[in-house]
Amino acid sequence: MTTQNPLKNVLSAQDTGYDEERSGFQAAYAHRPALVVAAETADEVRAGVAYARENGLSVAVQSTGHGLSAATNSGVLISTRRLKDLTIDADRRTARAGAGVTWAEVIAAGAPHGLAPVNGSAPGVGVVGYLTGGGLGILGRQFGYAADHVRGFDIVTADGALRQVDAEREPELFWAVRGGGGNFGVVTAVEFDLMPLATVYGGILAFADEQVERALAAYVAWAENAPEELTSSAALMAWPDAPFAPEAFRGRYVLTVRIAFTGSAEEGERLVAPLREVTPPLVDDLRTMPYTESHTIHSDPPAPHPYDGDNLLVDAVDAAALRALTGPDARGAVVQVKHLGGALAREAKVPNAVGHRGAHWLVTVLSALFEVDRGTARAAHGRVLEPLQERKLGRNLNHLFGEFGEEVVRDAYEPETLRRLAEVKAAYDPANTFRHNYNVRPKVD
Ligand SMILES: Cc1cc2nc3c(=O)[nH]c(=O)nc-3n(C[C@H](O)[C@H](O)[C@H](O)COP(=O)(O)OP(=O)(O)OC[C@H]3O[C@@H](n4cnc5c(N)ncnc54)[C@H](O)[C@@H]3O)c2cc1C
């Protein structure tokens, strides 16, 4: 293998640090590349991509590893976790983040200015992986997808060029990267909008055991009438009697309604009153909190572990679906019912590739692969989602966890969007160098 490009910070399988660098949050499987480029600069990313091109290798990208989809066993892995530059422009209400920055870091940096990003439920997720996949946030109904708020990217494409891309410069690529995932190159930095938001009213209402089914049906009916300023979801889980479980949940089957509302506490209390009246909640911690505490609304697991998960975007959750979501198969998994609509249903000011904006609900089913193998988990997930198939619009790529076939990419976009993505792919990555993702294949004439 030869290269004209000076490679720096390279690790191969014999090197100390190789295993740590290729490992991420998803512990069910991992990249095993020929080389890892532990990039510290955009130029090092560029050298890594050029090296791959010159040697006929594919390129995988990893930041935190929350969204590992297709592992490489022979390509070059660009590890972006050291690209930690982060600047806030309080006057323009924007952030510019390197590809290794996580949402926790943006939330912390924005807070002193009273600014918040359009982040998701887990602050440890990487900014770039999240928003290239769309980015469905805890305040999505008010602010839309995170991809809708991107102003521009720096991206290294398969030809080894570092490009500045925005609504004016290379607009087709700008359209595609916002929703089309990691298919088009390695994003080295991204600039995006922040919202003027210092606090949020929210938290959880939890219902247990024999109250769960009634509370879930009441939640779905209640959410349909919520204002856009309120985003909510429900999570269902049979908690083990184990120390990692919150004390109140141990050994119980629990429905947690997670709420985030940007209006006043008084208005929030008025809005949630009907839910509190369904049946007395086991836990009720709704309050006004600094935005820096908003991760407590979902309390996603912070530690790496093995998991697998599927989802469906649907236009309605009917009675048959509700039964399946609380049935025996569902009780071995974590089921989430996420309320969409509002700004999520509207096209971004500068349109992008996010699919299926018409969906009203996202239903996800996920299993930690400790006591169950992937095949058994997938079969159960299929049975849980089966009654929703009739109402299916598609799938959300950010809420797929594990390796899947091409059908999930077909499901993620309307046919016209997928056709256009394939054209952009053919223009910027005709050899499909960036294929270790939910892969959009280049259009062949
Ligand atoms: C606990 C948990 C909670 C989550 N909550 C939400 C949520 O609320 N809303 C939501 O929308 N999603 C959510 N997700 C999904 C998450 O947004 C995706 O898995 C996302 O891809 C993770 O990005 P990452 O950089 O952290 O992970 P990585 O595994 O490092 O990256 C995932 C993929 O993104 C692409 N990618 C990453 N960095 C780059 C780059 N610099 N250039 C080009 N492509 C790149 C690559 O294809 C890569 O394989 C959650 C995931 C988990 C595990």
Short mmCIF file of C-alpha atoms and ligand atoms in Angstrom, two decimals:
data_model
loop_
_atom_site.label_atom_id
_atom_site.label_comp_id
_atom_site.label_asym_id
_atom_site.label_seq_id
_atom_site.Cartn_x
_atom_site.Cartn_y
_atom_site.Cartn_z
CA MET A 1 0.00 0.00 0.00
CA THR A 2 1.34 3.46 -0.86
CA THR A 3 0.20 6.99 -0.24
CA GLN A 4 1.24 10.53 -1.12
CA ASN A 5 -0.52 11.80 1.99
CA PRO A 6 1.21 11.96 5.33
CA LEU A 7 -0.93 9.90 7.70
CA LYS A 8 -0.83 10.87 11.35
CA ASN A 9 -2.22 9.33 14.52
CA VAL A 10 -2.71 5.94 12.92
CA LEU A 11 -3.34 2.74 14.85
CA SER A 12 -3.31 -0.81 13.56
CA ALA A 13 -4.33 -4.02 15.32
CA GLN A 14 -0.91 -4.51 16.97
CA ASP A 15 -0.91 -1.04 18.54
CA THR A 16 -1.86 -0.19 22.10
CA GLY A 17 -4.96 1.95 21.92
CA TYR A 18 -6.39 0.24 18.80
CA ASP A 19 -9.07 -1.62 20.75
CA GLU A 20 -10.07 1.42 22.76
CA GLU A 21 -10.26 3.63 19.69
CA ARG A 22 -12.53 1.26 17.73
CA SER A 23 -14.86 0.64 20.70
CA GLY A 24 -17.97 2.68 21.32
CA PHE A 25 -21.28 2.84 23.17
CA GLN A 26 -22.78 -0.07 21.18
CA ALA A 27 -21.08 -3.11 22.73
CA ALA A 28 -22.86 -5.83 20.70
CA TYR A 29 -20.25 -5.55 17.93
CA ALA A 30 -17.45 -3.22 16.79
CA HIS A 31 -15.39 -2.09 13.83
CA ARG A 32 -12.23 -4.14 13.25
CA PRO A 33 -10.51 -1.94 10.64
CA ALA A 34 -7.15 -2.37 8.93
CA LEU A 35 -6.27 1.09 10.24
CA VAL A 36 -7.77 3.62 12.60
CA VAL A 37 -7.04 7.29 12.03
CA ALA A 38 -7.49 8.90 15.45
CA ALA A 39 -7.86 12.30 13.82
CA GLU A 40 -6.96 15.49 15.65
CA THR A 41 -7.55 17.84 12.70
CA ALA A 42 -9.63 18.04 9.53
CA ASP A 43 -6.40 17.62 7.56
CA GLU A 44 -5.79 14.29 9.25
CA VAL A 45 -9.29 13.22 8.25
CA ARG A 46 -8.51 14.28 4.72
CA ALA A 47 -5.25 12.28 4.71
CA GLY A 48 -7.11 9.22 6.03
CA VAL A 49 -9.76 9.39 3.30
CA ALA A 50 -7.12 9.99 0.61
CA TYR A 51 -5.14 6.99 1.87
CA ALA A 52 -8.26 4.82 1.69
CA ARG A 53 -8.98 6.00 -1.85
CA GLU A 54 -5.44 5.36 -3.04
CA ASN A 55 -5.48 1.87 -1.57
CA GLY A 56 -8.99 0.86 -2.58
CA LEU A 57 -10.27 0.70 1.00
CA SER A 58 -13.67 1.66 2.36
CA VAL A 59 -14.06 4.29 5.09
CA ALA A 60 -16.07 4.02 8.31
CA VAL A 61 -16.62 6.91 10.74
CA GLN A 62 -17.13 6.78 14.46
CA SER A 63 -17.58 9.39 17.16
CA THR A 64 -19.29 7.91 20.26
CA GLY A 65 -20.46 4.62 18.72
CA HIS A 66 -24.11 5.09 19.81
CA GLY A 67 -25.29 4.46 16.24
CA LEU A 68 -22.92 1.79 14.90
CA SER A 69 -24.80 0.15 12.03
CA ALA A 70 -22.43 -1.72 9.69
CA ALA A 71 -18.98 -2.56 11.01
CA THR A 72 -15.90 -2.67 8.81
CA ASN A 73 -13.48 -5.60 8.99
CA SER A 74 -10.93 -4.30 6.52
CA GLY A 75 -11.36 -0.58 5.82
CA VAL A 76 -10.09 2.63 7.39
CA LEU A 77 -11.91 3.86 10.48
CA ILE A 78 -11.85 7.62 10.96
CA SER A 79 -12.30 8.20 14.68
CA THR A 80 -13.55 11.75 15.24
CA ARG A 81 -13.69 11.80 19.01
CA ARG A 82 -10.73 14.20 19.34
CA LEU A 83 -12.31 16.87 17.10
CA LYS A 84 -13.56 18.77 20.13
CA ASP A 85 -13.58 22.42 18.97
CA LEU A 86 -16.77 24.10 20.12
CA THR A 87 -17.62 27.79 19.88
CA ILE A 88 -20.87 29.56 20.71
CA ASP A 89 -21.83 32.78 18.94
CA ALA A 90 -24.36 34.21 21.39
CA ASP A 91 -25.30 37.14 19.13
CA ARG A 92 -26.10 34.95 16.13
CA ARG A 93 -27.45 32.18 18.41
CA THR A 94 -25.33 29.53 16.74
CA ALA A 95 -22.82 26.87 17.70
CA ARG A 96 -19.95 25.49 15.65
CA ALA A 97 -18.95 22.02 16.77
CA GLY A 98 -16.19 19.65 15.72
CA ALA A 99 -17.22 16.10 14.85
CA GLY A 100 -16.21 14.74 18.26
CA VAL A 101 -18.50 17.05 20.26
CA THR A 102 -21.44 15.55 22.17
CA TRP A 103 -24.76 17.19 23.02
CA ALA A 104 -23.78 17.35 26.71
CA GLU A 105 -20.93 19.66 25.73
CA VAL A 106 -23.15 21.91 23.61
CA ILE A 107 -25.80 22.11 26.35
CA ALA A 108 -23.14 23.11 28.91
CA ALA A 109 -21.57 25.70 26.59
CA GLY A 110 -24.92 27.26 25.58
CA ALA A 111 -26.39 27.49 29.08
CA PRO A 112 -24.42 30.56 30.31
CA HIS A 113 -25.90 32.46 27.33
CA GLY A 114 -29.45 31.19 27.93
CA LEU A 115 -29.21 29.11 24.74
CA ALA A 116 -30.08 25.45 24.15
CA PRO A 117 -29.55 23.10 21.20
CA VAL A 118 -32.18 20.88 19.58
CA ASN A 119 -30.71 17.77 21.23
CA GLY A 120 -32.15 14.32 21.81
CA SER A 121 -32.77 12.26 24.91
CA ALA A 122 -29.19 11.15 25.64
CA PRO A 123 -26.57 13.88 26.15
CA GLY A 124 -23.73 11.45 25.39
CA VAL A 125 -24.82 11.11 21.74
CA GLY A 126 -22.57 12.80 19.17
CA VAL A 127 -23.75 16.00 17.48
CA VAL A 128 -22.86 14.98 13.91
CA GLY A 129 -24.19 11.39 13.93
CA TYR A 130 -27.46 12.65 15.43
CA LEU A 131 -28.17 15.52 13.09
CA THR A 132 -27.03 13.84 9.88
CA GLY A 133 -29.63 11.18 10.75
CA GLY A 134 -32.32 13.87 11.24
CA GLY A 135 -32.25 14.27 15.00
CA LEU A 136 -35.55 13.88 16.82
CA GLY A 137 -35.23 16.00 19.95
CA ILE A 138 -36.89 16.32 23.33
CA LEU A 139 -38.56 19.52 22.03
CA GLY A 140 -39.01 18.29 18.46
CA ARG A 141 -42.67 19.29 18.15
CA GLN A 142 -41.74 22.91 18.74
CA PHE A 143 -38.39 23.14 16.96
CA GLY A 144 -38.48 20.38 14.33
CA TYR A 145 -35.58 18.06 13.51
CA ALA A 146 -32.03 19.06 14.44
CA ALA A 147 -31.17 18.75 10.73
CA ASP A 148 -33.61 21.62 10.09
CA HIS A 149 -31.33 23.95 12.08
CA VAL A 150 -28.00 23.21 10.40
CA ARG A 151 -26.41 26.25 8.74
CA GLY A 152 -23.40 24.57 7.19
CA PHE A 153 -20.94 21.68 7.26
CA ASP A 154 -17.26 21.12 6.65
CA ILE A 155 -17.07 17.71 5.02
CA VAL A 156 -14.32 15.54 3.54
CA THR A 157 -15.75 13.75 0.51
CA ALA A 158 -14.53 10.50 -1.09
CA ASP A 159 -12.17 12.37 -3.44
CA GLY A 160 -10.28 13.62 -0.37
CA ALA A 161 -11.47 17.23 -0.73
CA LEU A 162 -12.49 19.26 2.34
CA ARG A 163 -15.60 21.19 1.30
CA GLN A 164 -17.53 24.01 2.95
CA VAL A 165 -21.18 23.21 2.29
CA ASP A 166 -24.28 25.29 2.96
CA ALA A 167 -27.47 26.50 1.28
CA GLU A 168 -25.44 28.42 -1.36
CA ARG A 169 -22.31 26.30 -1.70
CA GLU A 170 -23.02 22.78 -3.03
CA PRO A 171 -26.74 22.92 -2.14
CA GLU A 172 -27.50 19.33 -3.25
CA LEU A 173 -24.87 17.97 -0.88
CA PHE A 174 -26.21 20.28 1.85
CA TRP A 175 -29.71 18.89 1.24
CA ALA A 176 -28.50 15.27 1.36
CA VAL A 177 -26.24 15.35 4.44
CA ARG A 178 -29.11 16.73 6.55
CA GLY A 179 -31.07 13.49 6.94
CA GLY A 180 -29.09 11.22 4.60
CA GLY A 181 -26.72 10.06 7.34
CA GLY A 182 -23.00 9.38 6.98
CA ASN A 183 -23.26 8.39 3.29
CA PHE A 184 -21.60 11.40 1.71
CA GLY A 185 -18.31 11.95 3.54
CA VAL A 186 -16.77 12.69 6.90
CA VAL A 187 -18.22 15.81 8.45
CA THR A 188 -15.41 17.49 10.37
CA ALA A 189 -17.44 20.41 11.77
CA VAL A 190 -21.01 21.69 11.72
CA GLU A 191 -22.67 25.03 12.44
CA PHE A 192 -26.22 25.05 13.73
CA ASP A 193 -28.85 27.21 15.45
CA LEU A 194 -29.39 27.40 19.20
CA MET A 195 -32.73 28.26 20.80
CA PRO A 196 -33.23 30.99 23.40
CA LEU A 197 -34.14 28.63 26.23
CA ALA A 198 -32.72 28.52 29.76
CA THR A 199 -35.35 26.39 31.49
CA VAL A 200 -37.93 23.78 30.62
CA TYR A 201 -40.99 22.50 32.47
CA GLY A 202 -40.98 18.73 32.44
CA GLY A 203 -39.98 15.42 33.94
CA ILE A 204 -41.89 12.19 34.31
CA LEU A 205 -45.21 10.80 35.39
CA ALA A 206 -44.84 7.05 36.07
CA PHE A 207 -47.61 4.48 36.36
CA ALA A 208 -47.07 0.88 37.43
CA ASP A 209 -48.34 -2.66 37.01
CA GLU A 210 -52.13 -2.95 36.58
CA GLN A 211 -52.39 0.82 35.82
CA VAL A 212 -50.08 0.64 32.81
CA GLU A 213 -52.53 -0.28 30.07
CA ARG A 214 -55.10 2.31 31.08
CA ALA A 215 -52.45 5.00 31.49
CA LEU A 216 -50.94 4.22 28.06
CA ALA A 217 -54.30 4.52 26.30
CA ALA A 218 -54.97 7.76 28.19
CA TYR A 219 -51.52 9.09 27.29
CA VAL A 220 -51.99 8.50 23.55
CA ALA A 221 -55.39 10.21 23.56
CA TRP A 222 -54.05 13.09 25.68
CA ALA A 223 -50.97 13.73 23.55
CA GLU A 224 -53.05 14.07 20.37
CA ASN A 225 -54.37 17.36 21.78
CA ALA A 226 -51.11 18.75 23.17
CA PRO A 227 -49.81 22.11 21.90
CA GLU A 228 -46.61 22.22 19.84
CA GLU A 229 -44.69 23.65 22.77
CA LEU A 230 -45.14 20.29 24.50
CA THR A 231 -43.21 17.23 23.31
CA SER A 232 -43.79 13.92 25.05
CA SER A 233 -43.25 10.20 24.82
CA ALA A 234 -44.09 7.09 26.80
CA ALA A 235 -41.65 4.31 27.74
CA LEU A 236 -42.70 0.86 28.90
CA MET A 237 -40.36 -1.48 30.73
CA ALA A 238 -40.49 -4.40 33.16
CA TRP A 239 -37.72 -3.38 35.56
CA PRO A 240 -35.65 -6.06 37.28
CA ASP A 241 -35.27 -5.95 41.04
CA ALA A 242 -31.69 -4.77 40.62
CA PRO A 243 -29.58 -1.95 42.08
CA PHE A 244 -29.31 -0.08 38.74
CA ALA A 245 -33.11 0.36 38.62
CA PRO A 246 -34.65 3.43 40.29
CA GLU A 247 -35.87 2.27 43.71
CA ALA A 248 -39.55 2.96 43.00
CA PHE A 249 -39.40 0.86 39.79
CA ARG A 250 -37.63 -2.27 41.07
CA GLY A 251 -39.46 -5.46 40.17
CA ARG A 252 -42.36 -3.55 38.59
CA TYR A 253 -43.79 -3.03 35.11
CA VAL A 254 -43.67 0.73 34.58
CA LEU A 255 -45.03 3.23 32.08
CA THR A 256 -43.09 6.49 32.16
CA VAL A 257 -44.57 9.52 30.43
CA ARG A 258 -41.73 11.93 29.62
CA ILE A 259 -42.71 15.56 29.15
CA ALA A 260 -40.88 18.70 27.99
CA PHE A 261 -42.79 21.98 27.71
CA THR A 262 -41.39 25.45 27.03
CA GLY A 263 -44.32 27.43 28.47
CA SER A 264 -44.87 28.47 32.07
CA ALA A 265 -45.11 26.03 34.97
CA GLU A 266 -48.71 27.14 35.55
CA GLU A 267 -49.66 26.30 31.98
CA GLY A 268 -47.70 23.04 32.19
CA GLU A 269 -49.61 22.02 35.33
CA ARG A 270 -52.90 22.79 33.60
CA LEU A 271 -51.93 20.72 30.56
CA VAL A 272 -50.85 17.62 32.53
CA ALA A 273 -53.82 17.67 34.94
CA PRO A 274 -55.88 15.17 32.88
CA LEU A 275 -53.01 12.67 32.97
CA ARG A 276 -52.62 12.96 36.71
CA GLU A 277 -56.34 12.26 37.05
CA VAL A 278 -56.21 8.93 35.18
CA THR A 279 -54.85 7.22 38.25
CA PRO A 280 -52.43 8.40 40.95
CA PRO A 281 -48.89 8.24 39.50
CA LEU A 282 -46.19 6.19 41.17
CA VAL A 283 -43.70 9.01 40.50
CA ASP A 284 -44.48 12.60 39.59
CA ASP A 285 -41.41 14.83 39.32
CA LEU A 286 -42.74 17.46 36.91
CA ARG A 287 -41.08 20.79 37.60
CA THR A 288 -39.35 23.75 36.00
CA MET A 289 -35.69 22.83 35.62
CA PRO A 290 -32.59 24.46 34.15
CA TYR A 291 -32.10 23.15 30.61
CA THR A 292 -28.83 21.59 31.85
CA GLU A 293 -31.00 19.11 33.81
CA SER A 294 -33.19 18.17 30.85
CA HIS A 295 -31.36 14.83 30.47
CA THR A 296 -33.26 13.69 33.60
CA ILE A 297 -36.50 13.69 31.58
CA HIS A 298 -35.40 10.51 29.78
CA SER A 299 -32.58 9.27 32.02
CA ASP A 300 -31.15 7.16 29.18
CA PRO A 301 -28.48 4.65 30.24
CA PRO A 302 -25.06 6.38 30.19
CA ALA A 303 -22.83 3.26 30.06
CA PRO A 304 -21.91 1.24 26.95
CA HIS A 305 -23.84 -2.02 26.56
CA PRO A 306 -25.03 -4.39 23.81
CA TYR A 307 -28.44 -3.58 22.29
CA ASP A 308 -30.63 -4.09 19.25
CA GLY A 309 -33.71 -2.17 18.23
CA ASP A 310 -36.27 -1.50 15.51
CA ASN A 311 -39.03 1.06 14.97
CA LEU A 312 -41.96 2.13 12.86
CA LEU A 313 -43.26 5.57 11.96
CA VAL A 314 -47.06 5.42 11.93
CA ASP A 315 -50.02 7.72 11.45
CA ALA A 316 -51.97 6.35 14.43
CA VAL A 317 -51.63 3.99 17.40
CA ASP A 318 -54.90 2.05 17.59
CA ALA A 319 -56.32 -0.39 20.14
CA ALA A 320 -54.67 -3.50 18.61
CA ALA A 321 -51.31 -1.75 18.67
CA LEU A 322 -51.81 -0.69 22.29
CA ARG A 323 -52.43 -4.34 23.24
CA ALA A 324 -49.24 -5.50 21.51
CA LEU A 325 -47.20 -2.73 23.13
CA THR A 326 -48.04 -4.10 26.57
CA GLY A 327 -48.16 -7.81 25.63
CA PRO A 328 -45.74 -10.57 26.69
CA ASP A 329 -43.19 -9.89 23.90
CA ALA A 330 -43.10 -6.20 24.75
CA ARG A 331 -42.40 -6.90 28.40
CA GLY A 332 -38.98 -8.35 27.59
CA ALA A 333 -37.96 -5.13 25.82
CA VAL A 334 -38.10 -1.34 26.21
CA VAL A 335 -40.96 0.07 24.15
CA GLN A 336 -41.22 3.78 23.42
CA VAL A 337 -44.13 5.65 21.89
CA LYS A 338 -42.92 9.07 20.74
CA HIS A 339 -45.38 11.79 19.80
CA LEU A 340 -44.50 13.62 16.56
CA GLY A 341 -46.28 16.31 14.54
CA GLY A 342 -45.97 20.06 15.05
CA ALA A 343 -42.77 21.47 13.55
CA LEU A 344 -41.56 17.92 12.81
CA ALA A 345 -44.30 17.74 10.18
CA ARG A 346 -43.21 20.94 8.43
CA GLU A 347 -40.46 21.15 5.83
CA ALA A 348 -37.32 22.98 7.01
CA LYS A 349 -36.73 26.57 5.86
CA VAL A 350 -33.97 25.17 3.65
CA PRO A 351 -35.45 21.77 2.68
CA ASN A 352 -33.50 18.63 3.58
CA ALA A 353 -33.64 14.85 3.17
CA VAL A 354 -35.47 13.97 6.41
CA GLY A 355 -38.17 11.42 5.51
CA HIS A 356 -41.79 10.82 6.49
CA ARG A 357 -42.67 14.12 8.12
CA GLY A 358 -46.33 13.10 7.97
CA ALA A 359 -45.92 10.47 10.71
CA HIS A 360 -47.79 11.16 13.96
CA TRP A 361 -45.99 8.59 16.12
CA LEU A 362 -42.67 6.82 16.29
CA VAL A 363 -42.86 3.46 18.05
CA THR A 364 -39.52 1.92 19.00
CA VAL A 365 -38.70 -1.42 20.56
CA LEU A 366 -35.27 -2.12 21.93
CA SER A 367 -33.61 -4.94 23.88
CA ALA A 368 -30.40 -4.96 25.85
CA LEU A 369 -28.59 -8.10 24.72
CA PHE A 370 -27.54 -9.41 28.12
CA GLU A 371 -29.84 -12.35 28.66
CA VAL A 372 -31.30 -12.56 25.18
CA ASP A 373 -29.55 -13.11 21.83
CA ARG A 374 -30.11 -10.89 18.83
CA GLY A 375 -32.24 -13.38 16.88
CA THR A 376 -34.63 -13.94 19.77
CA ALA A 377 -34.85 -10.20 20.43
CA ARG A 378 -35.57 -9.43 16.75
CA ALA A 379 -38.32 -12.03 16.55
CA ALA A 380 -39.99 -10.50 19.63
CA HIS A 381 -39.57 -6.95 18.22
CA GLY A 382 -41.28 -8.08 15.02
CA ARG A 383 -44.25 -9.43 16.94
CA VAL A 384 -44.58 -6.23 18.98
CA LEU A 385 -44.56 -4.05 15.85
CA GLU A 386 -46.76 -6.37 13.75
CA PRO A 387 -50.14 -4.73 14.55
CA LEU A 388 -48.66 -1.35 13.57
CA GLN A 389 -47.65 -2.47 10.07
CA GLU A 390 -51.02 -1.41 8.63
CA ARG A 391 -50.42 2.17 9.77
CA LYS A 392 -46.77 2.24 8.74
CA LEU A 393 -45.28 5.20 6.85
CA GLY A 394 -41.68 4.07 7.25
CA ARG A 395 -38.80 3.79 9.68
CA ASN A 396 -36.58 6.33 11.44
CA LEU A 397 -32.88 5.60 10.86
CA ASN A 398 -31.70 7.19 14.12
CA HIS A 399 -33.91 4.75 16.03
CA LEU A 400 -32.60 1.60 14.38
CA PHE A 401 -29.99 -0.16 16.45
CA GLY A 402 -27.94 -2.94 14.89
CA GLU A 403 -27.14 -4.26 11.43
CA PHE A 404 -30.07 -4.33 9.00
CA GLY A 405 -30.52 -4.97 5.28
CA GLU A 406 -31.27 -2.44 2.55
CA GLU A 407 -34.99 -2.56 3.29
CA VAL A 408 -34.57 -0.16 6.22
CA VAL A 409 -33.06 2.50 3.96
CA ARG A 410 -35.96 2.10 1.52
CA ASP A 411 -38.28 2.51 4.50
CA ALA A 412 -36.55 5.65 5.76
CA TYR A 413 -37.39 7.89 2.79
CA GLU A 414 -40.13 8.57 0.31
CA PRO A 415 -39.14 7.03 -3.10
CA GLU A 416 -38.41 10.45 -4.63
CA THR A 417 -36.14 11.40 -1.71
CA LEU A 418 -34.25 8.12 -1.96
CA ARG A 419 -33.81 8.56 -5.70
CA ARG A 420 -32.37 12.04 -5.15
CA LEU A 421 -30.09 10.80 -2.36
CA ALA A 422 -28.78 8.09 -4.71
CA GLU A 423 -27.99 10.77 -7.30
CA VAL A 424 -26.06 12.88 -4.80
CA LYS A 425 -24.27 9.72 -3.67
CA ALA A 426 -23.30 8.95 -7.29
CA ALA A 427 -21.96 12.48 -7.71
CA TYR A 428 -19.87 12.56 -4.51
CA ASP A 429 -19.16 8.90 -3.67
CA PRO A 430 -19.59 6.81 -6.84
CA ALA A 431 -17.48 3.92 -5.47
CA ASN A 432 -19.53 3.81 -2.25
CA THR A 433 -16.43 4.40 -0.12
CA PHE A 434 -18.70 5.43 2.79
CA ARG A 435 -20.73 2.24 3.05
CA HIS A 436 -20.49 1.38 6.74
CA ASN A 437 -23.80 2.99 7.59
CA TYR A 438 -27.45 2.59 6.65
CA ASN A 439 -26.29 2.69 3.09
CA VAL A 440 -27.68 4.70 0.21
CA ARG A 441 -26.23 3.10 -2.91
CA PRO A 442 -25.03 5.38 -5.72
CA LYS A 443 -27.53 5.69 -8.56
CA VAL A 444 -26.41 3.67 -11.57
CA ASP A 445 -27.47 5.03 -14.98
C1 LIG B 1 -29.20 5.89 24.32
C2 LIG B 1 -29.50 6.52 22.97
C3 LIG B 1 -30.38 7.59 22.89
C4 LIG B 1 -30.67 8.18 21.66
N1 LIG B 1 -31.58 9.22 21.58
C5 LIG B 1 -31.90 9.75 20.37
C6 LIG B 1 -32.86 10.79 20.24
O1 LIG B 1 -33.46 11.23 21.24
N2 LIG B 1 -33.14 11.28 19.01
C7 LIG B 1 -32.49 10.82 17.87
O2 LIG B 1 -32.77 11.32 16.78
N3 LIG B 1 -31.58 9.84 17.97
C8 LIG B 1 -31.27 9.29 19.18
N4 LIG B 1 -30.36 8.28 19.26
C9 LIG B 1 -29.74 7.79 18.02
C10 LIG B 1 -28.48 8.57 17.67
O3 LIG B 1 -28.80 9.90 17.32
C11 LIG B 1 -27.82 7.87 16.48
O4 LIG B 1 -27.47 6.55 16.86
C12 LIG B 1 -26.60 8.63 16.00
O5 LIG B 1 -26.18 8.08 14.76
C13 LIG B 1 -25.47 8.55 16.99
O6 LIG B 1 -24.42 9.36 16.58
P1 LIG B 1 -23.00 9.22 17.32
O7 LIG B 1 -22.04 10.08 16.62
O8 LIG B 1 -23.20 9.39 18.77
O9 LIG B 1 -22.68 7.67 17.08
P2 LIG B 1 -21.65 6.95 16.11
O10 LIG B 1 -21.95 5.50 16.27
O11 LIG B 1 -20.26 7.36 16.40
O12 LIG B 1 -22.06 7.42 14.67
C14 LIG B 1 -23.20 6.86 14.07
C15 LIG B 1 -23.11 7.01 12.57
O13 LIG B 1 -23.24 8.37 12.25
C16 LIG B 1 -22.41 8.67 11.15
N5 LIG B 1 -21.40 9.65 11.56
C17 LIG B 1 -20.95 9.89 12.81
N6 LIG B 1 -20.04 10.88 12.78
C18 LIG B 1 -19.94 11.25 11.49
C19 LIG B 1 -19.17 12.23 10.80
N7 LIG B 1 -18.31 13.03 11.45
N8 LIG B 1 -19.31 12.35 9.48
C20 LIG B 1 -20.17 11.58 8.79
N9 LIG B 1 -20.93 10.63 9.38
C21 LIG B 1 -20.81 10.48 10.71
C22 LIG B 1 -21.73 7.36 10.71
O14 LIG B 1 -22.52 6.75 9.71
C23 LIG B 1 -21.80 6.56 11.97
O15 LIG B 1 -21.79 5.16 11.73
C24 LIG B 1 -30.06 7.68 20.48
C25 LIG B 1 -29.17 6.60 20.57
C26 LIG B 1 -28.90 6.00 21.79
C27 LIG B 1 -27.98 4.81 21.85
#
